[in-house]
Structures are given as C-alpha cells and as structure tokens.
Coordinates of C-alpha atoms in Angstrom, one line a residue:
M57 CA -10.5 3.2 8.2
G58 CA -6.8 3.6 7.9
T59 CA -7.1 7.3 7.9
A60 CA -9.3 7.4 11.0
I61 CA -7.1 5.0 13.0
G62 CA -3.9 6.8 12.0
I63 CA -5.3 10.2 13.0
V64 CA -6.7 9.0 16.4
S65 CA -3.4 7.3 17.2
A66 CA -1.3 10.3 16.2
L67 CA -3.4 12.7 18.2
F68 CA -4.0 10.7 21.4
I69 CA -1.4 7.8 21.7
Y70 CA 1.9 8.5 19.9
P71 CA 2.6 11.8 21.7
L72 CA 2.6 9.9 25.0
D73 CA 6.1 8.5 24.1
F74 CA 7.8 10.3 21.3
A75 CA 11.1 8.4 22.0
F76 CA 9.5 5.0 21.3
S77 CA 7.8 6.5 18.3
G78 CA 11.2 7.6 17.0
I79 CA 12.6 4.1 17.4
I80 CA 9.6 2.6 15.5
K81 CA 10.0 5.2 12.7
F82 CA 13.7 4.3 12.4
V83 CA 13.0 0.5 12.2
D84 CA 10.2 1.3 9.6
N85 CA 12.5 3.4 7.5
I86 CA 15.3 0.8 7.5
S87 CA 12.8 -1.9 6.6
Q88 CA 11.5 0.3 3.7
L89 CA 15.0 0.5 2.4
L90 CA 15.7 -3.2 2.7
Y91 CA 12.6 -4.8 1.2
P92 CA 13.1 -3.3 -2.3
V93 CA 16.5 -4.9 -2.3
M94 CA 14.9 -8.3 -1.5
V95 CA 12.2 -7.8 -4.2
F96 CA 14.8 -6.6 -6.7
G97 CA 12.2 -5.4 -9.2
A98 CA 10.4 -8.7 -9.4
S99 CA 7.0 -7.3 -8.3
H100 CA 7.1 -4.5 -10.9
A101 CA 8.2 -7.0 -13.6
L102 CA 5.1 -9.1 -12.7
I103 CA 2.9 -6.1 -13.5
K104 CA 4.9 -5.2 -16.6
F105 CA 5.1 -8.6 -18.4
Y106 CA 1.9 -10.3 -17.0
P107 CA -0.6 -9.0 -19.7
S108 CA 1.5 -10.4 -22.6
L109 CA 1.7 -14.0 -21.3
T110 CA -0.6 -17.0 -21.5
E111 CA -2.2 -18.2 -18.2
Q112 CA 0.3 -21.0 -17.8
K113 CA 3.2 -18.6 -18.3
Q114 CA 1.7 -16.1 -15.9
K115 CA 1.8 -18.8 -13.2
Q116 CA 5.4 -19.6 -14.1
L117 CA 6.3 -15.9 -13.9
F118 CA 4.8 -15.7 -10.4
N119 CA 6.7 -18.8 -9.3
Y120 CA 9.9 -17.4 -10.7
S121 CA 9.4 -14.1 -8.8
L122 CA 8.8 -16.2 -5.6
V123 CA 12.1 -18.0 -6.0
S124 CA 13.9 -14.8 -6.8
V125 CA 12.6 -12.9 -3.7
T126 CA 13.6 -15.8 -1.5
V127 CA 17.2 -16.1 -2.8
V128 CA 17.8 -12.3 -2.7
S129 CA 16.4 -12.1 0.8
L130 CA 18.9 -14.6 2.1
V131 CA 21.7 -12.7 0.4
T132 CA 20.4 -9.5 2.0
L133 CA 20.4 -11.1 5.4
A134 CA 24.1 -12.0 4.9
G135 CA 24.7 -8.4 4.0
V136 CA 23.0 -7.1 7.1
V137 CA 25.0 -9.5 9.4
L138 CA 28.2 -8.4 7.7
F139 CA 27.4 -4.7 8.0
N140 CA 26.7 -5.0 11.7
V141 CA 29.9 -7.1 12.4
I142 CA 32.2 -4.7 10.4
T143 CA 30.7 -1.4 11.6
Q144 CA 29.7 -2.5 15.2
Y145 CA 26.7 -0.2 14.7
K146 CA 25.3 0.9 18.1
D147 CA 21.7 0.1 17.1
S148 CA 22.4 -3.2 15.3
A149 CA 19.5 -4.9 17.1
L150 CA 17.1 -2.4 15.5
V151 CA 18.5 -3.3 12.1
Y152 CA 17.7 -7.0 12.6
F153 CA 14.1 -6.1 13.6
A154 CA 14.0 -4.0 10.4
F155 CA 15.1 -7.0 8.4
A156 CA 12.4 -9.1 9.9
V157 CA 9.8 -6.5 8.9
A158 CA 11.4 -6.1 5.4
F159 CA 11.3 -9.9 4.8
S160 CA 7.6 -9.9 5.3
L161 CA 7.1 -6.7 3.2
A162 CA 9.0 -8.2 0.3
F163 CA 6.6 -11.1 0.0
I164 CA 3.6 -8.9 0.8
D165 CA 4.6 -6.6 -2.1
L166 CA 4.9 -9.6 -4.5
F167 CA 1.5 -11.1 -3.4
R168 CA -0.1 -7.7 -3.7
K169 CA 1.1 -7.2 -7.2
Q170 CA -0.3 -10.6 -8.2
A171 CA -3.6 -9.6 -6.6
Q172 CA -3.5 -6.4 -8.7
D173 CA -3.1 -8.4 -11.9
M174 CA -6.2 -10.4 -10.8
Q175 CA -8.1 -7.2 -9.9
R176 CA -8.5 -8.5 -6.3
L177 CA -6.8 -5.8 -4.4
S178 CA -9.3 -4.7 -1.8
V179 CA -8.8 -7.5 0.8
P180 CA -4.9 -7.5 0.6
T181 CA -5.0 -3.7 1.0
L182 CA -7.3 -4.0 4.0
F183 CA -4.8 -6.3 5.7
E184 CA -1.8 -4.3 4.8
K185 CA -3.2 -0.9 5.8
I186 CA -5.3 -1.7 8.8
I187 CA -3.3 -4.3 10.8
P188 CA -0.2 -2.1 11.4
K189 CA -2.4 0.9 12.4
I190 CA -4.2 -1.3 15.0
T191 CA -1.0 -3.1 16.2
L192 CA 1.1 0.0 16.8
P193 CA -1.2 2.0 19.1
V194 CA -1.9 -1.2 21.1
L195 CA 1.8 -1.7 21.6
F196 CA 2.3 1.9 22.6
L197 CA -0.4 1.5 25.3
L198 CA 1.1 -1.8 26.6
L199 CA 4.6 -0.2 26.7
I200 CA 3.4 3.0 28.5
N201 CA 1.5 1.0 31.1
G202 CA 4.5 -1.2 31.8
Y203 CA 3.2 -4.5 30.4
F204 CA 5.8 -4.6 27.6
G205 CA 9.4 -3.4 27.2
V206 CA 10.8 -1.9 24.1
I207 CA 12.3 -5.1 22.8
T208 CA 9.1 -7.1 23.4
S209 CA 7.1 -4.4 21.6
L210 CA 9.5 -4.6 18.6
W211 CA 9.0 -8.4 18.5
F212 CA 5.3 -8.0 18.3
Y213 CA 5.6 -5.2 15.8
A214 CA 7.6 -7.5 13.5
G215 CA 5.1 -10.3 14.1
A216 CA 2.3 -8.1 12.9
Y217 CA 3.9 -8.0 9.5
L218 CA 4.3 -11.7 9.5
L219 CA 0.6 -12.0 10.2
I220 CA -0.2 -9.7 7.3
L221 CA 2.0 -11.9 5.0
L222 CA 0.1 -15.1 6.1
L223 CA -3.3 -13.5 5.7
I224 CA -2.6 -12.0 2.3
G225 CA -0.9 -15.3 1.2
G226 CA -3.9 -17.3 2.3
Y227 CA -6.3 -15.0 0.5
L228 CA -4.2 -15.0 -2.7
F229 CA -3.6 -18.7 -2.9
S230 CA -7.3 -19.4 -2.3
N231 CA -8.0 -17.5 -5.5
F232 CA -4.9 -18.3 -7.5
K233 CA -3.3 -21.7 -8.0
P234 CA 0.2 -21.3 -9.5
G235 CA 1.1 -24.9 -9.0
F236 CA 4.6 -26.2 -8.3
N237 CA 6.2 -25.8 -11.6
Y238 CA 9.7 -24.4 -10.9
R239 CA 11.3 -25.2 -14.3
F240 CA 11.6 -21.8 -15.9
N241 CA 13.5 -22.6 -19.2
N242 CA 10.4 -22.0 -21.4
L243 CA 9.3 -19.0 -19.5
F244 CA 11.5 -16.7 -21.5
T245 CA 10.3 -17.9 -24.9
D246 CA 7.5 -15.3 -24.8
I247 CA 9.5 -12.5 -23.1
S248 CA 13.1 -11.7 -23.4
R249 CA 15.2 -12.7 -20.5
R250 CA 17.4 -9.7 -21.1
D251 CA 14.4 -7.3 -21.1
Y252 CA 13.1 -9.0 -17.9
Y253 CA 16.3 -8.5 -16.0
R254 CA 17.0 -5.1 -17.3
Y255 CA 13.5 -3.9 -16.4
S256 CA 13.8 -5.6 -12.9
L257 CA 17.1 -3.8 -12.4
Y258 CA 15.8 -0.4 -13.3
A259 CA 12.6 -1.0 -11.2
F260 CA 14.8 -2.0 -8.3
A261 CA 17.0 1.1 -8.6
G262 CA 14.0 3.3 -8.9
S263 CA 12.3 1.9 -5.8
V264 CA 15.5 2.1 -3.6
G265 CA 16.3 5.5 -5.0
S266 CA 12.8 6.8 -4.3
L267 CA 13.0 5.6 -0.7
L268 CA 16.4 7.1 -0.3
A269 CA 15.1 10.4 -1.7
F270 CA 11.9 10.5 0.4
R271 CA 12.4 8.1 3.4
I272 CA 15.8 9.2 4.5
D273 CA 14.4 11.8 7.0
G274 CA 13.7 9.2 9.7
I275 CA 17.3 7.9 9.4
V276 CA 18.8 11.4 9.3
I277 CA 16.9 12.6 12.3
F278 CA 17.5 9.5 14.4
N279 CA 21.2 9.6 13.9
W280 CA 21.9 13.3 13.6
I281 CA 19.3 14.8 16.0
G282 CA 17.8 12.2 18.3
E283 CA 15.1 9.6 18.8
E284 CA 12.6 11.9 20.4
A285 CA 12.9 14.5 17.6
N286 CA 12.4 11.5 15.2
G287 CA 9.2 10.7 17.0
I288 CA 7.9 14.3 16.8
F289 CA 8.8 14.4 13.1
G290 CA 7.3 11.0 12.5
N291 CA 4.0 12.0 14.2
G292 CA 3.7 15.0 12.0
A293 CA 4.6 12.9 8.9
T294 CA 2.0 10.3 9.9
L295 CA -0.8 12.9 10.1
A296 CA 0.3 14.4 6.8
A297 CA 0.5 11.0 5.1
T298 CA -3.0 10.0 6.0
M299 CA -4.1 12.4 3.2
Q300 CA -2.4 10.1 0.7
I301 CA -4.2 6.8 1.6
P302 CA -6.8 7.2 -1.1
A303 CA -4.1 8.0 -3.7
V304 CA -2.0 4.9 -2.8
G305 CA -5.1 2.7 -3.4
M306 CA -6.0 4.5 -6.6
F307 CA -2.5 4.2 -8.0
A308 CA -2.3 0.5 -7.2
L309 CA -5.7 -0.2 -8.7
Y310 CA -4.9 1.6 -12.0
A311 CA -1.4 0.1 -12.5
P312 CA -2.5 -2.9 -14.6
L313 CA -4.8 -0.6 -16.7
I314 CA -2.0 1.9 -17.3
S315 CA 0.4 -0.9 -18.3
K316 CA -2.3 -2.2 -20.8
H317 CA -2.9 1.2 -22.4
L318 CA 0.8 1.8 -22.8
Q319 CA 1.4 -1.6 -24.4
E320 CA -1.5 -1.1 -26.8
N321 CA -0.5 2.6 -27.4
T322 CA -4.0 3.8 -26.6
L323 CA -3.0 7.1 -25.2
E324 CA -6.3 9.0 -25.6
P325 CA -8.3 7.0 -23.0
L326 CA -5.2 7.0 -20.8
N327 CA -5.0 10.8 -21.0
M328 CA -8.7 11.1 -20.1
K329 CA -8.2 8.8 -17.1
Y330 CA -5.0 10.7 -16.1
K331 CA -6.8 14.0 -15.9
E332 CA -9.9 12.5 -14.2
I333 CA -7.9 10.8 -11.4
A334 CA -5.7 13.9 -10.9
R335 CA -8.8 16.0 -10.4
L336 CA -10.4 13.5 -8.0
L337 CA -7.2 13.1 -5.9
F338 CA -6.6 16.9 -5.9
F339 CA -10.2 17.4 -4.7
I340 CA -9.7 14.9 -1.8
G341 CA -6.3 16.1 -0.9
A342 CA -7.2 19.8 -1.1
L343 CA -10.3 19.3 1.0
L344 CA -8.3 17.5 3.7
Y345 CA -5.3 19.9 3.6
S346 CA -7.6 23.0 3.8
C347 CA -9.3 21.6 6.9
I348 CA -5.9 20.8 8.4
F349 CA -4.6 24.3 7.7
I350 CA -7.8 26.1 9.0
G351 CA -8.5 23.9 12.0
I352 CA -5.4 22.2 13.3
D353 CA -4.5 24.8 16.0
D354 CA -8.1 24.7 17.3
L355 CA -8.1 20.9 17.2
F356 CA -4.8 20.5 19.0
S357 CA -5.8 23.0 21.7
L358 CA -8.7 20.8 22.7
L359 CA -6.6 17.7 23.2
P360 CA -4.8 16.4 26.3
S361 CA -1.3 16.4 24.6
S362 CA -1.8 19.8 23.0
E363 CA 1.6 21.1 24.1
K364 CA 3.5 18.1 22.5
L365 CA 1.2 18.1 19.4
M366 CA 1.9 21.8 18.7
L367 CA 5.5 20.8 18.0
T368 CA 4.3 18.8 15.0
V369 CA 2.3 21.6 13.3
P370 CA 5.1 23.0 11.1
I371 CA 5.9 19.5 10.0
I372 CA 2.3 18.8 9.1
Y373 CA 2.0 22.0 7.1
I374 CA 5.1 21.4 5.1
L375 CA 4.7 17.6 4.5
G376 CA 1.0 17.9 4.0
F377 CA 1.5 20.4 1.1
S378 CA 4.1 18.0 -0.3
V379 CA 1.5 15.2 -0.2
L380 CA -1.1 17.4 -1.9
I381 CA 1.3 18.1 -4.8
N382 CA 2.0 14.4 -5.2
M383 CA -1.7 13.7 -5.3
A384 CA -2.4 16.5 -7.8
T385 CA 0.1 15.2 -10.3
G386 CA -1.8 11.9 -10.6
F387 CA -0.3 8.5 -11.6
N388 CA 2.8 10.0 -13.3
T389 CA 5.2 7.5 -11.7
E390 CA 3.1 4.6 -12.9
I391 CA 3.1 5.9 -16.5
I392 CA 6.8 6.1 -16.6
T393 CA 7.4 2.8 -14.7
Y394 CA 5.3 0.8 -17.2
S395 CA 6.5 2.5 -20.3
K396 CA 9.6 1.9 -22.4
Y397 CA 11.1 5.0 -20.7
Y398 CA 11.2 3.4 -17.2
R399 CA 14.9 4.2 -17.0
F400 CA 14.0 7.8 -16.4
N401 CA 12.8 7.1 -12.9
M402 CA 16.2 5.8 -11.9
I403 CA 18.1 8.8 -13.4
A404 CA 15.8 11.3 -11.8
I405 CA 15.8 9.6 -8.4
L406 CA 19.5 9.2 -8.3
L407 CA 19.9 12.9 -8.8
L408 CA 17.3 13.6 -6.1
I409 CA 19.1 11.4 -3.6
V410 CA 22.1 13.7 -3.9
V411 CA 19.8 16.8 -3.7
N412 CA 17.9 15.5 -0.7
I413 CA 20.9 14.4 1.3
A414 CA 22.7 17.7 0.5
L415 CA 19.6 19.7 1.6
N416 CA 19.2 17.7 4.8
A417 CA 22.8 18.4 5.7
W418 CA 22.5 22.1 4.9
F419 CA 19.2 22.6 6.8
V420 CA 20.4 20.6 9.9
F421 CA 24.0 21.6 10.2
I422 CA 24.3 25.0 8.5
A423 CA 20.9 26.6 8.8
D424 CA 20.3 24.8 12.1
M425 CA 16.6 24.4 11.4
G426 CA 16.2 21.0 13.1
I427 CA 13.3 18.8 12.1
A428 CA 11.6 21.7 10.2
G429 CA 14.7 21.8 7.9
V430 CA 14.4 18.1 7.2
A431 CA 10.7 18.7 6.3
W432 CA 11.7 21.5 3.9
A433 CA 14.3 19.2 2.3
S434 CA 11.7 16.5 1.8
F435 CA 9.2 19.1 0.3
I436 CA 11.7 20.5 -2.1
S437 CA 12.8 17.0 -3.2
M438 CA 9.3 15.8 -3.8
T439 CA 8.3 19.0 -5.7
L440 CA 11.4 18.7 -8.0
F441 CA 10.7 15.0 -8.5
N442 CA 7.1 15.5 -9.5
F443 CA 7.9 18.5 -11.8
S444 CA 10.6 16.5 -13.6
K445 CA 8.1 13.6 -14.2
L446 CA 5.4 15.9 -15.5
V447 CA 7.8 17.5 -18.0
F448 CA 9.2 14.1 -19.1
I449 CA 5.7 12.6 -19.6
Y450 CA 4.5 15.7 -21.6
R451 CA 7.6 15.6 -23.9
K452 CA 7.4 11.8 -24.5
F453 CA 3.6 11.2 -24.6
G454 CA 2.0 14.6 -24.8
L455 CA 0.0 13.8 -21.6
L456 CA -0.8 16.3 -18.8
P457 CA -2.9 15.7 -15.7
F458 CA -4.1 19.3 -15.8
D459 CA -7.0 20.9 -17.7
A460 CA -9.3 23.9 -17.3
A461 CA -11.5 22.0 -14.7
F462 CA -8.3 21.4 -12.7
G463 CA -7.5 25.1 -12.8
K464 CA -11.0 26.0 -11.6
L465 CA -10.5 23.6 -8.7
V466 CA -7.3 25.3 -7.6
L467 CA -8.9 28.7 -7.7
L468 CA -11.9 27.6 -5.8
F469 CA -10.0 26.0 -3.0
A470 CA -7.6 29.0 -2.8
F471 CA -10.6 31.5 -2.7
T472 CA -12.6 29.6 -0.1
G473 CA -9.5 28.9 2.0
V474 CA -8.5 32.6 2.2
V475 CA -12.1 33.8 2.9
I476 CA -12.7 31.3 5.7
Y477 CA -9.3 31.8 7.3
L478 CA -10.1 35.5 7.6
L479 CA -13.5 34.9 9.2
P480 CA -13.6 36.2 12.9
E481 CA -12.8 33.9 15.8
T482 CA -15.5 33.0 18.3
G483 CA -13.4 32.6 21.4
S484 CA -14.1 28.9 21.5
H485 CA -11.7 26.4 19.9
F486 CA -14.5 23.9 19.5
V487 CA -16.9 26.3 17.8
N488 CA -14.1 27.6 15.6
L489 CA -13.2 24.1 14.5
I490 CA -16.8 23.1 13.7
Y491 CA -18.0 26.2 12.0
K492 CA -14.9 27.0 9.9
C493 CA -14.1 23.4 8.7
G494 CA -17.8 22.7 8.3
L495 CA -18.3 25.8 6.2
L496 CA -15.2 25.0 4.2
V497 CA -16.3 21.5 3.3
T498 CA -19.9 22.5 2.5
L499 CA -18.9 25.4 0.2
N500 CA -16.4 23.4 -1.7
V501 CA -18.4 20.3 -2.1
V502 CA -21.6 22.2 -3.2
A503 CA -19.6 24.4 -5.6
I504 CA -17.7 21.5 -7.2
Y505 CA -20.9 19.5 -7.5
K506 CA -22.8 22.3 -9.2
L507 CA -19.9 23.1 -11.5
R508 CA -19.4 19.4 -12.3
L509 CA -15.6 19.7 -11.9
V510 CA -15.0 16.2 -10.4
Y511 CA -17.0 13.4 -12.2
Q512 CA -16.8 10.9 -9.4
L513 CA -18.1 13.4 -6.8
N514 CA -21.2 14.0 -8.9
V515 CA -21.7 10.2 -9.2
W516 CA -21.4 9.7 -5.5
I517 CA -23.8 12.6 -4.6
D518 CA -26.3 11.6 -7.3
Q519 CA -26.3 8.0 -6.0
A520 CA -26.8 9.2 -2.4
L521 CA -29.7 11.6 -3.4
K522 CA -31.3 8.8 -5.4
K523 CA -31.0 6.4 -2.4
F524 CA -32.7 8.8 -0.1
K525 CA -35.1 9.9 -2.8
L526 CA -34.1 13.6 -2.6

C-alpha cells in the first residue's frame, strides 16, 4: 500500500509543485535529524536489554525510556530556540515545524520498538507508513487549488504525525500495561547502568551519524541550490525509496530475533537467516529496479507531467541502485547494532559524514553537477558504508549474506535485463512498457521458482497454486 500510494503521488501530484515539495523535504530532513537526539538511543536500548529482563523490569525499562525521551525533547526544544535566536536563520519557521514532527517521531519510534519486542509490529507500521503518504498528496492538492497556504499545509503535515503518535500509542497501551511505576532504582540491578548509558550513547551517535551521512542531501540542496531543485531531487528519491519499503519492515521484524541470537551466541541459525533474507530482499529489489530501468522512460512519456518527471530519471537510476545494494546486504546494521561491537557503527558513520559532506561540496561547487552530483555523493557514501559493515561482520562473526544461490540471482537478473533492454521498440510507449516489463517479471519469477533460489518465493507460489488447485 505504501509503495502504491508513494508511486502514484510522485508520478501525478508532487510534480505539480516542486517548490512546495522541496520545502516539505527540507522539513522532513530536519525532523529526521532532530528526533534521534530526542530519543538519545533509548529505543535501541529497549531492544538490546529487553530480552534479559523479567516482565516487571521490562515495564520499568519502557517507563524509564518514556521519561528519558520527554526530558531530552524539552532540552532539544531549548536548543532549537537558541539556534534560531543566535543565527537569525532565514527559514526558522520551518525548523519549528520540523521540531513538531520530530517530537512525534521520537515517541513513535519508542512505541514501535516496544511493539517490536511484543511482535505486534504490523498495526503500528501500517499507521506510520500509510498516514503520511495519504496526508501529503491531499495537502498538495488543497494547496495547488488554493484552499490552503504553505503555512496551513505545514500545520496539517505536523498534525498528521501527532495523529500517528496517538493511534500507535492507543494500540500499544491496549496490549501493554506498563503501569505508573516511575521509581527506577532497582531497574539497574539486572543490567548495568553504565552499559545502558554507554549503549544508548553509541546508538544515538550511530543514528544521528547515519542520518547526517544519508539524509543531508535535502538540507544541502535546499540551502546550496534551491527549493525547486530540492523538490525534483526529493521526488526522484521518493520513487527510488519505495523499493526499500519491504526491507524496512523486514529489518524491524527481525531485530528482536537478531538480538536474541547474538546474546545466546547461536550464530549458525543467524547465518542461515542472514543469507535467506538477503536473497529475498535482493530478489524484490532487483525485480523492481529492473522494471524501473527498462520501463521508466516509456512510463513517464505517458504521463501529463512527463517533462518535469524526466528531470528525476538520473536521480532514480542512481539512488535506486543505492537502495538495491542496501537491500542486497541484508540486516548487517542490525547485527552490529545488537552485538558487543555496536561502537563500530558510530566510527564508520562519523567517517562517512566527512566523506559525504566533502563529496557533496565537490560535486556541487567544483564539478558543477547539481542534484545529480548530490545523488552520486549519496550513492558512494552508501556503498562504502555497506561494504565496511560486510567486512567487519565477516571478520568478527564469520557471517556473509552471500552464497552460491545469491550469485545465481545476480547473474540471472543481469542476463535477463540486458536481453530485454536490447529487444526492439514497438513505436508505442504503452506497448513497450507492458511487454518489456511483463516479460522481465515473468522470466525472472519463473526461473527463480524453478531453480528454487528464493525460499519464500517458492512458498508463496506453492500456496497460490494450492489455493487455486493448479
């Protein structure tokens, strides 16, 4: 659902006003930088230490996290006010809207992590992923047709996240009763207070660093190039990011299981799941990316905003391939985050912040490549980041997400992609789109099913064949 709504909006609605889209992307990026500060690693610590506690202590840990996020959020607000007063930043109003969104996101993240621990993730994920994707295109249409102004639209945008917070909170507390015990002296008898704060600090640094490394594009473009360019880049990034929606859900779902395997040192089943999920996510990502690469020009040529959409094609190619690499490497971030080597994330990310900012500056100011240069900077940073994690996990745990079946998948998609790309054009964009993408999907799915390269695909198809008695 999230993928479908996001694609339709990016194709038909967001190109109608790339300037407002650029403003929204800027607010979103600032909020994504602020909310990890408010959480300060508490949500990751909830996953890390939850399995080792009794039920009563688990409730105490959640309440402690709740108090922590509240206090740090107030401190962050004071910091935002101080920043705007001292710098007299020209877009300070947008920073306050970003804070409102970030405040909701901080508690949403905490509630979602608690839902993960309870294996009740589907409903919170539904609220978190669907409501913004419905709200934003509606606000675009109201703005374009003169019913709302920019400021009013931003108020409703922030309000949508407050609604998500209330809905997820209502769902969580209907299934989880933490009580009102806010005396935390005996909480740290089972876990070390020092270990808790150290882990929270490293998780916080890793989260902020990751966002600085991979979310800085919207801030760079908004301030260095312009809001309309930010909107064009954001639209391409939105279309590319829709590929990763299955991966986001998969990583969140497996986080408690990964933490449990690492605590119990059961690496063999973890390695099997690592490879299995990497193949599944690569299959999904490669199928989507191949269709994008083969059919995007024909698709955009059929749409009313084709001229504007064509501006996003280079961004989609570059960032889409970056997303594919991230999916193909599986849940390597989660393995490091929930292991005793969690500090590595912070070290790697801090280095990547420097690399990414330097690359952005070089591509924009020296190479003069504009938003395509920002996309290349993001791609290079993401590739380096994933490669460093793969090497580290292999050296410390002897785990790799790749095997012979994965290699066959790569070769199969490369072969079918080249063959179908070279097939003759029909003279009709619609026919090209249907026959090339349809043939691509059919060949890959049938071949992968017959070769049994992706376990879950065989399960899904066998269940469908059984259901229809074929």
